[in-house]
Amino acid sequence: MSTETLEATARDLVAPVKGILAADESTGTIEKRLKSIDVESTGEARRSYREMLFTTPGLGDHISGVILYDETIRQSTRDGVPFTKVLEDAGAIPGIKVDLGAKPLAGAPGELVTEGLDGLRGRLEEYRELGARFTKWRAVIAIAGDRIPSSYCIHVNAHALGRYAALSQEAGLVPIVEPEVLMDGGHTLQRCYEVTEATLQSVFNELFSQRIVYEGMLLKPNMVISGKDCPEQASPEEVAKATIRCFRSVVPAAVPGIVFLSGGQGDEEATANLNAMNALGPHAWQLSFSYGRALQAPSLKAWAGSDANVEAGQQALAHRARMNGAARDGSYTAELEKELTAV
Ligand code: 13P
């Protein structure tokens, strides 16, 4: 394993004014997204949608890397150019989701554990040959009442994240370690703070014990935010202050970047929250984005499954990427949001 290569790739993924496009929806999740625009999830519909996203002119201006799914990393444009080549040519690094999804955790009703460690070493080898240079593994931590999450659930998920990250670095692929504390529920920002802090503490204990090179990884966490159904919704400034305070106490400064997930936040909300955090900088780590829904939602809607709308879909993606690029240095404003983005 070359540590220098891992470190250089990790740094490139959090380069200034750029962030990651998460386009690694599993077959079940992309089916739901396509259904929302009345498109049947055939292999060709999924391929066309991803081709529209990845061939966006100027994609690499604000997108440093794209997370693919097992089906997608094997696909090509209609003209036969592999997606991995399209992305590399655009200046975006191809990556791959390698977990096999969150399943019910035995003995812990309502909680989940992410599977996919069996055979992972062989799958990583194959993905590297297919062109991936980084990987992602998502663990899911729910909040419900006082008893969920259990320390059992946090521990087993953190342990799996450590196992995955070690294998990924061994294969020369930068691991993006994603412990997601869900925003579903009526909990307060304070409760999210406590659960996020406990989760990250456990994750970094495991990463340390399992000999992860911090300089060659990225963290993909939730922001510290009010539950979706909490009557009191925190402002971007409150989210920013709480998130930074929490992360300062548990995320080593040697980690080059924190790339947030959007987790169901509105797309402008996710941009405003990231902007507020960077406006409080400089910080020990680069604070960037690895958004799925918050980058894709307007693009999916504008495309609506029709070849005639490819340009409109690409324009919507380019706009969100540019807005989040501005949030990387705290220069996002309501006026900028209204400016058209040319493609
Ligand atoms: P969202 O930004 O839609 O949460 O997706 C990011 C992701 O990759 C979740 O695993």
mmCIF file of C-alpha atoms and ligand atoms in Angstrom:
data_model
loop_
_atom_site.group_PDB
_atom_site.id
_atom_site.type_symbol
_atom_site.label_atom_id
_atom_site.label_comp_id
_atom_site.label_asym_id
_atom_site.label_seq_id
_atom_site.Cartn_x
_atom_site.Cartn_y
_atom_site.Cartn_z
ATOM 1 C CA MET A 1 0.000 0.000 0.000
ATOM 2 C CA SER A 2 1.329 3.437 -0.869
ATOM 3 C CA THR A 3 0.373 5.834 1.891
ATOM 4 C CA GLU A 4 1.385 8.789 -0.299
ATOM 5 C CA THR A 5 -1.154 7.818 -2.977
ATOM 6 C CA LEU A 6 -3.919 7.449 -0.396
ATOM 7 C CA GLU A 7 -3.073 10.803 1.139
ATOM 8 C CA ALA A 8 -2.901 12.566 -2.247
ATOM 9 C CA THR A 9 -6.277 11.127 -3.330
ATOM 10 C CA ALA A 10 -7.892 12.119 -0.015
ATOM 11 C CA ARG A 11 -6.571 15.664 -0.395
ATOM 12 C CA ASP A 12 -7.750 15.871 -4.036
ATOM 13 C CA LEU A 13 -11.261 14.833 -2.975
ATOM 14 C CA VAL A 14 -11.451 17.833 -0.623
ATOM 15 C CA ALA A 15 -9.758 20.342 -2.956
ATOM 16 C CA PRO A 16 -11.020 23.958 -2.636
ATOM 17 C CA VAL A 17 -14.421 24.901 -4.178
ATOM 18 C CA LYS A 18 -15.219 21.239 -4.900
ATOM 19 C CA GLY A 19 -17.017 18.340 -3.273
ATOM 20 C CA ILE A 20 -18.316 14.842 -3.936
ATOM 21 C CA LEU A 21 -21.431 13.789 -5.850
ATOM 22 C CA ALA A 22 -22.958 10.721 -4.181
ATOM 23 C CA ALA A 23 -24.620 8.803 -7.030
ATOM 24 C CA ASP A 24 -24.376 5.379 -5.400
ATOM 25 C CA GLU A 25 -28.046 4.684 -4.782
ATOM 26 C CA SER A 26 -28.670 0.960 -4.547
ATOM 27 C CA THR A 27 -31.162 -0.560 -7.005
ATOM 28 C CA GLY A 28 -33.959 -0.234 -4.418
ATOM 29 C CA THR A 29 -33.203 3.426 -3.636
ATOM 30 C CA ILE A 30 -32.852 4.568 -7.261
ATOM 31 C CA GLU A 31 -36.163 2.839 -7.996
ATOM 32 C CA LYS A 32 -37.810 5.118 -5.400
ATOM 33 C CA ARG A 33 -36.127 8.215 -6.871
ATOM 34 C CA LEU A 34 -37.208 7.338 -10.444
ATOM 35 C CA LYS A 35 -40.721 6.537 -9.261
ATOM 36 C CA SER A 36 -40.967 10.110 -7.921
ATOM 37 C CA ILE A 37 -40.752 11.332 -11.558
ATOM 38 C CA ASP A 38 -42.975 8.498 -12.891
ATOM 39 C CA VAL A 39 -40.126 6.647 -14.577
ATOM 40 C CA GLU A 40 -39.917 2.854 -14.375
ATOM 41 C CA SER A 41 -36.551 1.709 -12.994
ATOM 42 C CA THR A 42 -35.235 -0.331 -15.927
ATOM 43 C CA GLY A 43 -31.483 -0.875 -16.399
ATOM 44 C CA GLU A 44 -31.596 1.539 -19.351
ATOM 45 C CA ALA A 45 -33.455 4.251 -17.369
ATOM 46 C CA ARG A 46 -30.862 4.045 -14.593
ATOM 47 C CA ARG A 47 -28.031 4.176 -17.138
ATOM 48 C CA SER A 48 -29.528 7.158 -18.999
ATOM 49 C CA TYR A 49 -30.066 9.063 -15.757
ATOM 50 C CA ARG A 50 -26.482 8.526 -14.642
ATOM 51 C CA GLU A 51 -25.181 9.410 -18.131
ATOM 52 C CA MET A 52 -27.084 12.713 -17.941
ATOM 53 C CA LEU A 53 -25.444 13.489 -14.573
ATOM 54 C CA PHE A 54 -21.892 12.409 -15.445
ATOM 55 C CA THR A 55 -21.698 14.150 -18.840
ATOM 56 C CA THR A 56 -22.679 17.537 -17.367
ATOM 57 C CA PRO A 57 -20.392 20.098 -19.039
ATOM 58 C CA GLY A 58 -17.884 21.489 -16.518
ATOM 59 C CA LEU A 59 -18.706 18.735 -13.982
ATOM 60 C CA GLY A 60 -15.147 18.794 -12.627
ATOM 61 C CA ASP A 61 -15.302 22.535 -11.808
ATOM 62 C CA HIS A 62 -17.087 21.816 -8.538
ATOM 63 C CA ILE A 63 -17.193 18.018 -8.312
ATOM 64 C CA SER A 64 -13.965 16.344 -7.142
ATOM 65 C CA GLY A 65 -15.271 12.769 -7.099
ATOM 66 C CA VAL A 66 -18.367 10.674 -7.782
ATOM 67 C CA ILE A 67 -19.497 7.678 -5.723
ATOM 68 C CA LEU A 68 -20.813 4.916 -7.971
ATOM 69 C CA TYR A 69 -22.816 1.754 -7.292
ATOM 70 C CA ASP A 70 -21.831 -1.785 -8.334
ATOM 71 C CA GLU A 71 -24.130 -1.691 -11.390
ATOM 72 C CA THR A 72 -23.017 1.817 -12.423
ATOM 73 C CA ILE A 73 -19.252 1.285 -12.280
ATOM 74 C CA ARG A 74 -19.716 -1.363 -14.993
ATOM 75 C CA GLN A 75 -21.831 0.881 -17.266
ATOM 76 C CA SER A 76 -20.963 3.141 -20.199
ATOM 77 C CA THR A 77 -22.470 6.047 -22.115
ATOM 78 C CA ARG A 78 -24.800 5.304 -25.014
ATOM 79 C CA ASP A 79 -21.721 5.723 -27.248
ATOM 80 C CA GLY A 80 -19.802 3.079 -25.297
ATOM 81 C CA VAL A 81 -17.453 5.200 -23.147
ATOM 82 C CA PRO A 82 -17.136 3.660 -19.640
ATOM 83 C CA PHE A 83 -18.503 5.969 -16.937
ATOM 84 C CA THR A 84 -15.195 5.730 -15.064
ATOM 85 C CA LYS A 85 -13.417 7.209 -18.119
ATOM 86 C CA VAL A 86 -16.061 9.937 -18.550
ATOM 87 C CA LEU A 87 -15.478 10.974 -14.938
ATOM 88 C CA GLU A 88 -11.667 10.824 -15.059
ATOM 89 C CA ASP A 89 -11.741 12.923 -18.271
ATOM 90 C CA ALA A 90 -13.952 15.479 -16.512
ATOM 91 C CA GLY A 91 -11.478 15.681 -13.610
ATOM 92 C CA ALA A 92 -13.719 13.816 -11.144
ATOM 93 C CA ILE A 93 -12.332 10.776 -9.293
ATOM 94 C CA PRO A 94 -14.487 7.618 -9.505
ATOM 95 C CA GLY A 95 -15.333 5.892 -6.219
ATOM 96 C CA ILE A 96 -17.587 3.029 -5.170
ATOM 97 C CA LYS A 97 -20.038 2.145 -2.409
ATOM 98 C CA VAL A 98 -18.858 -1.207 -1.042
ATOM 99 C CA ASP A 99 -21.254 -1.993 1.811
ATOM 100 C CA LEU A 100 -24.198 -4.300 1.150
ATOM 101 C CA GLY A 101 -26.746 -2.274 3.071
ATOM 102 C CA ALA A 102 -28.080 -1.905 6.608
ATOM 103 C CA LYS A 103 -29.952 -4.961 7.984
ATOM 104 C CA PRO A 104 -31.857 -5.527 11.271
ATOM 105 C CA LEU A 105 -29.446 -5.933 14.193
ATOM 106 C CA ALA A 106 -30.085 -9.200 16.068
ATOM 107 C CA GLY A 107 -31.382 -8.619 19.584
ATOM 108 C CA ALA A 108 -31.922 -4.888 19.042
ATOM 109 C CA PRO A 109 -35.408 -4.162 17.656
ATOM 110 C CA GLY A 110 -35.477 -0.944 15.611
ATOM 111 C CA GLU A 111 -31.705 -0.834 15.067
ATOM 112 C CA LEU A 112 -29.542 -1.716 12.074
ATOM 113 C CA VAL A 113 -26.079 -3.025 11.303
ATOM 114 C CA THR A 114 -24.366 -2.667 7.949
ATOM 115 C CA GLU A 115 -23.293 -5.867 6.192
ATOM 116 C CA GLY A 116 -20.697 -6.559 3.503
ATOM 117 C CA LEU A 117 -17.408 -7.580 5.152
ATOM 118 C CA ASP A 118 -17.413 -11.183 3.889
ATOM 119 C CA GLY A 119 -15.470 -11.336 0.628
ATOM 120 C CA LEU A 120 -14.733 -7.597 0.755
ATOM 121 C CA ARG A 121 -10.993 -7.991 0.070
ATOM 122 C CA GLY A 122 -11.751 -9.651 -3.310
ATOM 123 C CA ARG A 123 -14.432 -7.115 -4.241
ATOM 124 C CA LEU A 124 -12.058 -4.212 -3.505
ATOM 125 C CA GLU A 125 -9.486 -5.752 -5.819
ATOM 126 C CA GLU A 126 -12.061 -5.931 -8.619
ATOM 127 C CA TYR A 127 -13.307 -2.378 -8.068
ATOM 128 C CA ARG A 128 -9.750 -1.049 -8.207
ATOM 129 C CA GLU A 129 -9.274 -2.789 -11.546
ATOM 130 C CA LEU A 130 -12.542 -1.230 -12.762
ATOM 131 C CA GLY A 131 -11.118 2.243 -11.990
ATOM 132 C CA ALA A 132 -12.271 3.118 -8.459
ATOM 133 C CA ARG A 133 -9.833 5.126 -6.339
ATOM 134 C CA PHE A 134 -11.915 5.506 -3.209
ATOM 135 C CA THR A 135 -14.707 3.654 -1.408
ATOM 136 C CA LYS A 136 -17.646 4.334 0.884
ATOM 137 C CA TRP A 137 -19.338 2.356 3.694
ATOM 138 C CA ARG A 138 -22.472 3.710 5.396
ATOM 139 C CA ALA A 139 -23.533 2.797 8.922
ATOM 140 C CA VAL A 140 -26.959 3.901 10.116
ATOM 141 C CA ILE A 141 -27.676 5.061 13.676
ATOM 142 C CA ALA A 142 -31.305 5.854 14.505
ATOM 143 C CA ILE A 143 -32.535 8.045 17.358
ATOM 144 C CA ALA A 144 -35.775 7.001 19.087
ATOM 145 C CA GLY A 145 -36.664 7.794 22.681
ATOM 146 C CA ASP A 146 -34.000 7.342 25.373
ATOM 147 C CA ARG A 147 -33.006 3.772 24.476
ATOM 148 C CA ILE A 148 -32.118 4.041 20.785
ATOM 149 C CA PRO A 149 -29.333 4.106 19.813
ATOM 150 C CA SER A 150 -27.969 1.409 22.135
ATOM 151 C CA SER A 151 -24.233 1.337 22.817
ATOM 152 C CA TYR A 152 -24.347 -2.191 21.302
ATOM 153 C CA CYS A 153 -25.565 -0.790 17.959
ATOM 154 C CA ILE A 154 -22.990 2.015 17.951
ATOM 155 C CA HIS A 155 -20.199 -0.416 18.812
ATOM 156 C CA VAL A 156 -20.909 -3.083 16.171
ATOM 157 C CA ASN A 157 -21.319 -0.467 13.446
ATOM 158 C CA ALA A 158 -18.107 1.309 14.477
ATOM 159 C CA HIS A 159 -16.250 -2.006 14.490
ATOM 160 C CA ALA A 160 -17.471 -2.813 10.963
ATOM 161 C CA LEU A 161 -16.441 0.667 9.765
ATOM 162 C CA GLY A 162 -12.954 -0.016 11.144
ATOM 163 C CA ARG A 163 -12.746 -3.438 9.438
ATOM 164 C CA TYR A 164 -13.885 -1.910 6.151
ATOM 165 C CA ALA A 165 -11.516 1.082 6.356
ATOM 166 C CA ALA A 166 -8.502 -1.142 7.066
ATOM 167 C CA LEU A 167 -9.262 -3.392 4.071
ATOM 168 C CA SER A 168 -9.844 -0.376 1.837
ATOM 169 C CA GLN A 169 -6.504 1.214 2.739
ATOM 170 C CA GLU A 170 -4.793 -2.166 2.269
ATOM 171 C CA ALA A 171 -6.203 -2.189 -1.294
ATOM 172 C CA GLY A 172 -4.896 1.339 -1.927
ATOM 173 C CA LEU A 173 -8.401 2.865 -1.929
ATOM 174 C CA VAL A 174 -9.277 5.885 0.256
ATOM 175 C CA PRO A 175 -12.077 4.889 2.658
ATOM 176 C CA ILE A 176 -14.933 7.329 3.196
ATOM 177 C CA VAL A 177 -16.167 6.343 6.629
ATOM 178 C CA GLU A 178 -19.873 7.192 6.914
ATOM 179 C CA PRO A 179 -21.579 6.868 10.293
ATOM 180 C CA GLU A 180 -24.980 8.498 9.655
ATOM 181 C CA VAL A 181 -27.060 9.549 12.655
ATOM 182 C CA LEU A 182 -30.505 9.837 11.067
ATOM 183 C CA MET A 183 -32.504 13.060 11.228
ATOM 184 C CA ASP A 184 -35.820 11.112 11.373
ATOM 185 C CA GLY A 185 -37.779 11.827 14.563
ATOM 186 C CA GLY A 186 -38.749 14.654 16.877
ATOM 187 C CA HIS A 187 -35.455 14.848 18.819
ATOM 188 C CA THR A 188 -33.703 18.112 19.624
ATOM 189 C CA LEU A 189 -30.388 19.408 18.282
ATOM 190 C CA GLN A 190 -28.884 18.645 21.716
ATOM 191 C CA ARG A 191 -29.885 14.968 21.473
ATOM 192 C CA CYS A 192 -28.371 14.775 17.975
ATOM 193 C CA TYR A 193 -25.200 16.344 19.410
ATOM 194 C CA GLU A 194 -24.893 13.709 22.141
ATOM 195 C CA VAL A 195 -25.549 10.768 19.820
ATOM 196 C CA THR A 196 -23.209 12.106 17.103
ATOM 197 C CA GLU A 197 -20.443 12.682 19.662
ATOM 198 C CA ALA A 198 -20.808 9.173 21.147
ATOM 199 C CA THR A 199 -20.894 7.618 17.664
ATOM 200 C CA LEU A 200 -17.815 9.449 16.390
ATOM 201 C CA GLN A 201 -15.936 8.678 19.613
ATOM 202 C CA SER A 202 -16.608 4.970 19.112
ATOM 203 C CA VAL A 203 -15.762 5.137 15.379
ATOM 204 C CA PHE A 204 -12.401 6.835 15.987
ATOM 205 C CA ASN A 205 -11.550 4.381 18.804
ATOM 206 C CA GLU A 206 -12.043 1.579 16.279
ATOM 207 C CA LEU A 207 -10.196 3.359 13.473
ATOM 208 C CA PHE A 208 -7.246 3.913 15.827
ATOM 209 C CA SER A 209 -7.241 0.302 17.113
ATOM 210 C CA GLN A 210 -7.495 -1.036 13.561
ATOM 211 C CA ARG A 211 -4.465 1.038 12.466
ATOM 212 C CA ILE A 212 -6.121 3.364 9.999
ATOM 213 C CA VAL A 213 -3.887 6.060 8.508
ATOM 214 C CA TYR A 214 -5.993 9.139 9.276
ATOM 215 C CA GLU A 215 -4.296 11.207 6.554
ATOM 216 C CA GLY A 216 -5.538 8.713 3.936
ATOM 217 C CA MET A 217 -9.248 8.660 4.834
ATOM 218 C CA LEU A 218 -12.256 10.984 4.872
ATOM 219 C CA LEU A 219 -15.165 11.155 7.321
ATOM 220 C CA LYS A 220 -18.721 11.414 5.955
ATOM 221 C CA PRO A 221 -20.995 12.308 8.869
ATOM 222 C CA ASN A 222 -24.363 13.929 9.486
ATOM 223 C CA MET A 223 -24.427 17.527 10.651
ATOM 224 C CA VAL A 224 -25.576 18.183 14.219
ATOM 225 C CA ILE A 225 -29.135 19.191 13.418
ATOM 226 C CA SER A 226 -32.686 19.153 14.866
ATOM 227 C CA GLY A 227 -34.781 16.026 14.192
ATOM 228 C CA LYS A 228 -37.057 16.418 11.136
ATOM 229 C CA ASP A 229 -40.194 16.524 13.319
ATOM 230 C CA CYS A 230 -38.763 18.644 16.140
ATOM 231 C CA PRO A 231 -40.946 21.750 16.576
ATOM 232 C CA GLU A 232 -37.836 23.869 17.123
ATOM 233 C CA GLN A 233 -35.642 23.885 13.990
ATOM 234 C CA ALA A 234 -32.084 25.200 14.452
ATOM 235 C CA SER A 235 -30.792 27.946 12.133
ATOM 236 C CA PRO A 236 -27.725 27.389 9.903
ATOM 237 C CA GLU A 237 -25.632 29.371 12.438
ATOM 238 C CA GLU A 238 -26.797 27.132 15.298
ATOM 239 C CA VAL A 239 -26.191 23.985 13.240
ATOM 240 C CA ALA A 240 -22.718 25.253 12.319
ATOM 241 C CA LYS A 241 -21.702 26.123 15.893
ATOM 242 C CA ALA A 242 -22.956 22.829 17.342
ATOM 243 C CA THR A 243 -21.396 20.723 14.568
ATOM 244 C CA ILE A 244 -17.979 22.381 14.825
ATOM 245 C CA ARG A 245 -17.967 22.150 18.632
ATOM 246 C CA CYS A 246 -18.893 18.468 18.516
ATOM 247 C CA PHE A 247 -16.343 17.549 15.852
ATOM 248 C CA ARG A 248 -13.492 19.461 17.509
ATOM 249 C CA SER A 249 -13.676 17.169 20.490
ATOM 250 C CA VAL A 250 -13.787 13.862 18.573
ATOM 251 C CA VAL A 251 -12.313 14.129 15.044
ATOM 252 C CA PRO A 252 -8.481 14.049 14.881
ATOM 253 C CA ALA A 253 -6.897 17.003 13.063
ATOM 254 C CA ALA A 254 -4.910 14.519 10.950
ATOM 255 C CA VAL A 255 -8.118 13.618 9.035
ATOM 256 C CA PRO A 256 -7.844 15.823 5.913
ATOM 257 C CA GLY A 257 -11.542 16.360 5.337
ATOM 258 C CA ILE A 258 -15.085 15.984 6.551
ATOM 259 C CA VAL A 259 -17.548 15.534 3.674
ATOM 260 C CA PHE A 260 -21.092 15.891 4.972
ATOM 261 C CA LEU A 261 -24.097 13.893 3.776
ATOM 262 C CA SER A 262 -27.354 15.778 3.241
ATOM 263 C CA GLY A 263 -29.549 13.108 4.839
ATOM 264 C CA GLY A 264 -32.915 14.535 3.800
ATOM 265 C CA GLN A 265 -32.176 18.260 4.274
ATOM 266 C CA GLY A 266 -33.563 20.489 1.539
ATOM 267 C CA ASP A 267 -30.975 21.280 -1.125
ATOM 268 C CA GLU A 268 -30.652 24.985 -0.299
ATOM 269 C CA GLU A 269 -30.701 24.159 3.430
ATOM 270 C CA ALA A 270 -27.761 21.751 3.011
ATOM 271 C CA THR A 271 -25.820 24.464 1.139
ATOM 272 C CA ALA A 272 -26.633 27.156 3.745
ATOM 273 C CA ASN A 273 -25.548 24.895 6.622
ATOM 274 C CA LEU A 274 -22.217 24.036 4.978
ATOM 275 C CA ASN A 275 -21.676 27.707 4.179
ATOM 276 C CA ALA A 276 -22.297 28.725 7.813
ATOM 277 C CA MET A 277 -19.689 26.201 8.996
ATOM 278 C CA ASN A 278 -17.048 27.430 6.584
ATOM 279 C CA ALA A 279 -17.840 31.042 7.477
ATOM 280 C CA LEU A 280 -16.650 30.147 11.018
ATOM 281 C CA GLY A 281 -13.312 28.850 9.668
ATOM 282 C CA PRO A 282 -10.488 28.214 9.193
ATOM 283 C CA HIS A 283 -10.847 24.740 10.703
ATOM 284 C CA ALA A 284 -8.460 21.848 11.317
ATOM 285 C CA TRP A 285 -10.032 19.866 8.455
ATOM 286 C CA GLN A 286 -11.514 20.815 5.070
ATOM 287 C CA LEU A 287 -15.300 20.960 5.458
ATOM 288 C CA SER A 288 -16.937 19.798 2.253
ATOM 289 C CA PHE A 289 -19.941 17.960 0.857
ATOM 290 C CA SER A 290 -20.739 14.472 -0.364
ATOM 291 C CA TYR A 291 -24.394 15.046 -1.139
ATOM 292 C CA GLY A 292 -26.775 12.667 -2.841
ATOM 293 C CA ARG A 293 -30.283 14.071 -2.708
ATOM 294 C CA ALA A 294 -29.185 17.691 -2.102
ATOM 295 C CA LEU A 295 -27.236 17.679 -5.393
ATOM 296 C CA GLN A 296 -29.487 15.464 -7.484
ATOM 297 C CA ALA A 297 -33.072 16.351 -6.526
ATOM 298 C CA PRO A 298 -33.524 19.430 -8.794
ATOM 299 C CA SER A 299 -31.673 17.702 -11.624
ATOM 300 C CA LEU A 300 -33.828 14.558 -11.406
ATOM 301 C CA LYS A 301 -36.974 16.703 -11.503
ATOM 302 C CA ALA A 302 -35.783 18.823 -14.475
ATOM 303 C CA TRP A 303 -34.706 15.719 -16.456
ATOM 304 C CA ALA A 304 -37.973 13.862 -15.754
ATOM 305 C CA GLY A 305 -36.825 10.850 -17.775
ATOM 306 C CA SER A 306 -36.781 12.578 -21.160
ATOM 307 C CA ASP A 307 -33.869 12.954 -23.611
ATOM 308 C CA ALA A 308 -35.279 16.375 -24.490
ATOM 309 C CA ASN A 309 -34.526 17.562 -20.935
ATOM 310 C CA VAL A 310 -30.909 16.402 -20.633
ATOM 311 C CA GLU A 311 -29.579 19.958 -20.772
ATOM 312 C CA ALA A 312 -32.078 21.200 -18.177
ATOM 313 C CA GLY A 313 -31.109 18.345 -15.850
ATOM 314 C CA GLN A 314 -27.413 19.096 -16.296
ATOM 315 C CA GLN A 315 -27.967 22.792 -15.707
ATOM 316 C CA ALA A 316 -29.732 22.034 -12.414
ATOM 317 C CA LEU A 317 -26.857 19.784 -11.279
ATOM 318 C CA ALA A 318 -24.211 22.315 -12.343
ATOM 319 C CA HIS A 319 -26.037 25.011 -10.386
ATOM 320 C CA ARG A 320 -26.217 23.030 -7.138
ATOM 321 C CA ALA A 321 -22.558 22.007 -7.532
ATOM 322 C CA ARG A 322 -21.572 25.674 -8.001
ATOM 323 C CA MET A 323 -23.632 26.783 -4.983
ATOM 324 C CA ASN A 324 -22.012 24.130 -2.787
ATOM 325 C CA GLY A 325 -18.613 25.073 -4.235
ATOM 326 C CA ALA A 326 -19.279 28.602 -2.944
ATOM 327 C CA ALA A 327 -20.280 27.184 0.457
ATOM 328 C CA ARG A 328 -16.787 25.656 0.661
ATOM 329 C CA ASP A 329 -15.348 29.078 1.444
ATOM 330 C CA GLY A 330 -18.362 30.720 3.061
ATOM 331 C CA SER A 331 -19.220 32.860 0.012
ATOM 332 C CA TYR A 332 -22.714 31.442 -0.709
ATOM 333 C CA THR A 333 -25.497 34.058 -0.643
ATOM 334 C CA ALA A 334 -29.203 34.273 -1.490
ATOM 335 C CA GLU A 335 -28.275 36.471 -4.512
ATOM 336 C CA LEU A 336 -25.853 33.861 -5.835
ATOM 337 C CA GLU A 337 -28.581 31.225 -5.488
ATOM 338 C CA LYS A 338 -30.716 33.196 -7.967
ATOM 339 C CA GLU A 339 -27.929 33.511 -10.567
ATOM 340 C CA LEU A 340 -28.224 31.156 -13.531
ATOM 341 C CA THR A 341 -25.420 28.662 -14.063
ATOM 342 C CA ALA A 342 -24.365 28.195 -17.678
ATOM 343 C CA VAL A 343 -23.588 24.700 -19.004
HETATM 344 P P1 13P B 1 -27.705 12.038 0.924
HETATM 345 O O1 13P B 1 -26.859 13.288 0.763
HETATM 346 O O2 13P B 1 -28.925 12.007 0.069
HETATM 347 O O3 13P B 1 -27.938 11.728 2.380
HETATM 348 O O4 13P B 1 -26.821 10.844 0.354
HETATM 349 C C1 13P B 1 -25.505 10.753 0.710
HETATM 350 C C2 13P B 1 -25.110 9.343 0.809
HETATM 351 O O5 13P B 1 -24.214 8.897 0.126
HETATM 352 C C3 13P B 1 -25.832 8.489 1.771
HETATM 353 O O6 13P B 1 -25.151 7.276 1.931
#
